[in-house]
C-alpha atoms as one frame of an Amber mdcrd trajectory, in Angstrom:
protein
  15.986 -30.326  15.200  18.269 -30.613  12.114  19.202 -27.710   9.923  17.273
 -29.160   6.982  14.091 -29.632   9.118  14.307 -26.135  10.360  13.654 -24.771
   6.819  10.924 -27.294   5.802  11.545 -29.717   3.110  14.990 -31.061   2.258
  17.223 -28.264   1.253  14.550 -25.623   0.472  16.087 -22.272   1.022  14.700
 -19.825   3.633  11.852 -17.719   2.234  11.132 -14.064   2.693   7.250 -13.969
   2.646   6.677 -10.359   3.663   6.854  -8.478   0.407   3.692  -6.492   1.328
   5.737  -4.806   4.022   8.745  -4.260   1.746   9.890  -5.897  -1.434  13.678
  -6.512  -1.718  15.493  -3.960  -3.796  15.148  -4.572  -7.532  18.452  -5.078
  -9.424  17.265  -2.302 -11.821  16.893   0.020  -8.833  20.260  -0.813  -7.465
  22.001  -0.230 -10.695  20.136   3.143 -11.248  20.802   4.233  -7.677  24.444
   3.570  -7.708  24.886   5.437 -11.110  22.681   8.270  -9.957  24.645   8.839
  -6.717  27.500  10.203  -8.813  25.503  12.231 -11.203  22.534  13.376  -9.118
  23.950  15.016  -6.187  23.421  18.632  -7.127  20.189  20.883  -6.459  18.027
  20.268  -9.503  16.785  23.824  -8.993  20.063  25.563  -9.717  21.383  26.687
 -13.075  24.945  25.321 -13.216  25.958  22.155 -14.927  25.800  19.646 -12.212
  22.351  20.930 -11.350  21.185  20.676 -14.791  22.321  17.033 -14.880  20.410
  16.360 -11.673  17.272  18.075 -13.068  17.553  15.855 -16.286  17.686  12.675
 -13.975  14.600  13.977 -11.929  12.677  14.810 -14.955  13.471  11.439 -16.530
  12.414   9.683 -13.362   9.058  11.559 -13.459   8.555  10.672 -17.091   9.269
   7.050 -16.427   6.746   6.886 -13.581   4.148   8.718 -15.635   4.524   6.344
 -18.582   4.246   3.278 -16.298   1.210   4.457 -14.526  -0.358   6.133 -17.800
  -0.512   9.603 -16.363   0.911  12.958 -17.224   4.383  13.884 -15.948   2.905
  17.048 -14.468   0.653  14.833 -12.316   3.549  13.073 -10.680   5.209  14.251
  -7.501   7.958  12.563  -5.498   7.603  12.692  -1.736   9.699  11.461   1.146
   7.568   8.417   1.800   4.288   6.691   0.967   2.831   7.993   4.143   3.655
  11.473   3.097   1.966  11.011  -0.221  -1.085   9.598   1.544  -1.304  12.560
   3.849  -0.630  15.278   1.157  -2.964  13.516  -1.344  -6.004  13.131   0.928
  -5.591  16.495   2.909  -4.918  18.335  -0.165  -8.217  17.240  -1.666 -10.015
  18.072   1.701  -8.300  21.647   1.743  -9.231  22.179  -1.959 -12.877  21.312
  -1.508 -15.322  24.180  -2.088 -18.022  25.429   0.431 -18.531  24.343   3.934
 -17.376  20.746   3.928 -17.459  18.158   6.696 -15.425  15.035   7.472 -13.727
  12.627   5.117 -15.696   9.555   4.322 -13.719   6.229   4.280 -14.129   2.492
   4.721 -13.191   0.995   8.035 -10.485  -1.149   6.487  -8.279   1.747   5.205
  -4.596   1.841   6.193  -3.619   3.664   9.423  -1.980   6.507   7.397  -5.296
   7.299   5.792  -7.375   6.957   8.930  -4.997   9.234  10.805  -5.093  11.854
   8.059  -8.782  11.693   8.154  -8.996  12.156  11.865  -6.592  15.013  11.618
  -8.818  16.734   9.079 -11.833  16.294  11.235 -10.152  17.684  14.262  -8.209
  20.560  12.731  -9.385  21.148   9.079 -13.055  20.774   8.843 -14.863  24.007
   8.584 -18.348  22.702   9.590 -17.653  21.625  13.119 -15.685  22.421  16.233
 -12.367  20.463  16.643 -13.567  18.433  19.746 -16.542  17.189  17.673 -14.660
  16.154  14.558 -14.564  12.499  13.493 -14.281  10.943  10.087 -17.221   8.934
   8.728 -16.357   5.309   8.746 -18.198   2.918   6.297 -18.522  -0.911   6.944
 -17.340  -3.660   4.840 -18.446  -7.221   4.033 -16.760 -10.396   5.238 -14.359
 -10.259   2.326 -13.209  -6.862   3.343 -14.911  -4.975   0.416 -16.653  -1.672
   1.275 -20.348  -1.694   1.376 -21.193   0.490  -1.704 -24.763   1.267  -0.541
 -23.468   2.358   2.882 -20.782   4.454   1.203 -23.422   6.089  -0.952 -25.514
   6.890   2.066 -22.584   8.384   4.025 -21.562  10.495   0.999 -25.042  11.808
   0.758 -25.397  12.549   4.412 -22.010  13.805   5.233 -21.213  16.607   2.610
 -17.633  15.210   2.783 -14.502  17.189   2.182 -13.164  14.122   0.407 -13.812
  10.423  -0.060 -11.023   7.788   0.492 -11.115   4.269  -0.915  -7.975   2.032
  -1.143  -7.362   0.209  -4.391  -6.682  -2.995  -2.643  -6.579  -3.999   1.063
  -3.090  -4.123   2.481  -3.851  -6.878   4.820  -6.253  -9.275   3.087  -5.773
  -8.329  -0.572  -9.332  -7.666  -1.506  -9.762  -5.283  -4.427 -12.099  -2.234
  -3.823 -14.892  -0.909  -6.038 -12.894   2.297  -6.832 -14.755   3.343  -9.931
 -18.161   3.016  -8.191 -16.858   5.158  -5.270 -15.488   7.629  -7.799 -18.998
   8.089  -9.303 -20.364   8.704  -5.730 -17.662  11.256  -4.863 -18.131  13.014
  -8.141 -21.895  13.353  -7.772 -21.305  14.815  -4.243 -18.705  17.273  -5.501
 -16.034  15.682  -3.322 -12.524  14.517  -4.507 -11.758  10.816  -4.435  -8.377
   9.886  -2.792  -7.092   6.337  -3.534  -4.330   4.776  -1.544  -2.615   2.542
  -4.064   0.484   1.690  -1.955  -0.371  -2.047  -1.918  -1.168  -2.359  -5.548
   0.954   0.152  -7.462   3.149  -1.674  -9.939   1.486  -4.888  -9.336  -1.935
  -3.997 -10.976  -2.932  -1.149 -13.332  -4.290   1.853 -11.495  -8.018   2.028
 -11.100  -9.952   4.882 -12.818 -11.789   7.864 -11.311  -9.372   9.190  -8.685
  -8.449  12.756  -8.095  -5.388  12.097  -5.981  -3.556   8.720  -5.520  -0.545
   7.582  -3.447   2.138   4.762  -3.845   5.303   3.768  -2.025   8.353   2.689
  -3.833   9.557  -0.045  -1.475   6.455  -2.015  -2.025   7.565  -2.667  -5.649
  11.232  -3.090  -5.153  12.333   0.664  -5.190  14.371   2.145  -2.340  12.595
   3.072   0.910  11.990   6.776   1.429  10.267   7.447  -1.916   6.541   8.137
  -2.228   4.656   8.717  -5.410   1.712  11.187  -5.217  -0.505  11.620  -8.250
  -2.930  14.725  -8.501  -5.148  14.523 -11.478  -5.070  17.411 -13.851  -7.858
  19.772 -12.941  -8.568  18.280  -9.537  -9.364  20.729  -6.695  -6.304  20.223
  -4.607  -4.646  22.698  -2.369  -1.437  22.326  -0.290  -2.734  21.465   3.325
   0.599  22.378   5.028   3.018  25.342   4.886   4.202  26.331   1.435   7.668
  25.447   0.186   9.722  27.516  -2.335  10.345  24.360  -4.523   8.960  24.357
  -8.006   6.599  21.471  -7.302   4.008  23.009  -4.903   2.807  19.460  -3.983
   6.004  18.495  -2.465   8.252  19.935   0.307  12.045  20.051   0.614  14.870
  18.781  -1.461  14.141  15.678  -3.660  16.286  12.554  -3.319  17.133  12.463
  -7.046  19.078   9.216  -6.969  16.345   7.403  -5.011  13.454   8.807  -7.324
  15.467   7.444 -10.348  15.932   4.077  -8.732  12.239   4.002  -7.851  11.296
   4.683 -11.367  13.648   2.105 -12.797  12.212  -0.608 -10.515   8.636   0.369
 -11.381   9.447   0.176 -15.127  10.915  -3.267 -14.567   7.983  -4.721 -12.518
   5.280  -3.220 -14.816   6.950  -4.806 -17.738   6.821  -8.249 -16.045   3.654
  -7.933 -14.001   1.270 -10.005 -16.142   3.589 -13.128 -16.017   4.593 -12.443
 -12.402   0.895 -11.953 -11.350  -0.241 -15.146 -12.950   2.618 -17.133 -11.303
   2.105 -15.442  -7.863  -1.787 -15.859  -8.048  -1.317 -19.557  -8.516   1.096
 -19.952  -5.711  -1.102 -17.960  -3.371  -4.096 -20.290  -4.283  -1.834 -23.136
  -3.070  -1.254 -21.316   0.233  -4.822 -20.548   0.736  -5.794 -24.174   0.115
  -3.070 -25.494   2.415  -4.235 -23.187   5.200  -7.958 -23.828   4.724  -7.167
 -27.660   5.075  -6.054 -27.201   8.681  -8.909 -27.376  11.317 -10.147 -24.151
  12.722  -8.251 -21.940  10.320 -10.161 -19.063   8.703  -8.695 -17.912   5.254
  -9.867 -14.244   4.853 -10.101 -11.955   1.809 -11.666 -12.343  -1.659 -10.357
 -15.696  -3.221 -10.253 -14.302  -6.750 -10.643 -10.268  -6.832  -7.486  -9.700
  -4.841  -3.800  -8.806  -4.975  -2.022 -11.648  -6.702   0.828 -11.969  -4.180
  -0.952 -11.888  -0.845  -2.842 -14.342   1.481  -4.039 -13.983   5.071  -5.412
 -16.561   7.376  -6.260 -16.665  11.189  -5.587 -19.727  13.314  -7.863 -20.438
  16.221  -6.171 -21.339  19.595  -2.761 -19.906  18.390  -1.146 -16.593  19.092
  -0.052 -14.678  16.047   3.324 -13.506  17.356   4.152 -17.110  18.340   3.163
 -18.288  14.818   5.540 -15.624  13.270   8.435 -16.646  15.667   8.083 -20.336
  14.961   7.902 -20.039  11.255  10.740 -17.581  11.274  12.800 -20.171  13.202
  12.038 -22.580  10.327  13.107 -20.150   7.676   9.865 -18.439   6.670   9.560
 -14.654   7.217   5.824 -13.706   7.443   3.717 -10.983   9.172   1.074 -11.033
  11.839  -1.160  -8.437  13.560  -2.290  -5.241  12.067  -0.139  -4.593   8.875
   0.522  -1.042   9.970   0.779  -1.307  13.751   2.095  -4.908  14.378   4.900
  -3.413  16.625   2.280  -2.355  19.108   0.728  -5.804  19.261  -2.674  -4.342
  18.663  -5.410  -6.422  16.904  -5.971  -5.813  13.244  -8.712  -3.251  12.740
  -9.094  -4.677   9.189  -9.932  -8.064  10.389 -12.225  -6.704  13.243 -14.232
  -4.739  10.627 -14.615  -7.918   8.607 -15.835  -9.780  11.553 -12.834 -12.205
  11.194 -10.687 -13.642  13.947  -8.231 -10.919  14.954  -5.712 -13.168  16.840
  -3.536 -15.971  15.395  -3.413 -14.238  11.999  -0.703 -14.562   9.480  -0.185
 -12.532   6.262   1.859 -14.243   3.579   3.069 -12.070   0.597   5.395 -13.294
  -2.137   8.329 -11.369  -3.658   8.818 -11.469  -7.342  11.541 -14.184  -6.891
   9.342 -16.516  -4.812   9.533 -20.166  -6.064   7.256 -23.046  -6.108   9.684
 -24.936  -4.011   9.551 -22.172  -1.267   5.757 -22.253  -1.409   5.551 -26.031
  -1.162   8.013 -26.017   1.779   5.808 -23.480   3.646   2.661 -25.434   2.965
   4.339 -28.575   4.203   5.527 -27.208   7.443   2.552 -24.916   8.401   0.356
 -27.810   9.668   3.154 -29.003  11.956   3.830 -25.540  13.311   0.140 -25.019
  14.062  -0.241 -28.522  15.685   2.932 -27.988  17.813   1.826 -24.602  19.038
  -1.704 -25.796  19.866  -0.218 -28.652  21.888
């Protein structure tokens, strides 16, 4: 096979189509990171001049994030990862709940970080049952991956939950969730609502009604190792882990000041451009969904309209997902397969299983901010040939 054939059409460049796993570092983040490495090394809790400089950088990063997300600076905490933000946000609401509270209620399609935190709470944190009996209450979803709001209401009424968790948008199929309806149910039950917004933060405005919410900087072009935890002013939140002596009681340890500033710079840049970027990506994803649907025995999953703008997922009958990823990679297209959070274990996607969709032979395509029409057309052109070749 010639080099040009290996990448699709003509001289179309190789395409990184796995932005949902991690977006390439934004130029604004790189510039801020390099500058802050020389100015933000000191402990921002100290009183000397270098420490005050670091504190100014950290406060500036917090203020920028707050402005981008339309929250108060005091509601913003930087964590060491999106996973830590998820764990602290959800478990903090459960720990802060009043009275004898039971398990966490959550849809079946939540990210593994949320599911694991809910399981941990049921086993070790719930005050209404023995550890060996503890299980979170999982709620079903429809064929598009959207939570059944009636079933969620029933679970909230029956479970006296310590917290309710509903993601803003599904990380594997892109479907937007009814967060505001879930917030009303949680509020009526007296439970706090946790929202995992790692997949959507920066790409879409935040939903309303949450008590705690988490994001992850590398998903929008910030550096890896920076999470964003938002805790609404007045929310019943208590630290679920041992206290730290830092000033922000919601975090633990020494903040990575340069990385926090870089994350804030990237967020500011992508929020400023997200309407135009979202329109462009939505149209390109429509093209990918149509091209996949045109192939026999291919199931395109997720809501076609109420979804993340940059993500498409489809399942191919009679083809192994890892083989699809390998062959597409050989031709210059980097995509994902399997469960978005456990692909390295080769386990079937719990999201697709909950939707009743085909769990093997699935591919997730997610566009970076720099994805081009030429790359998308090249991918759409090569996909039928790859599928046919593997089926043969």
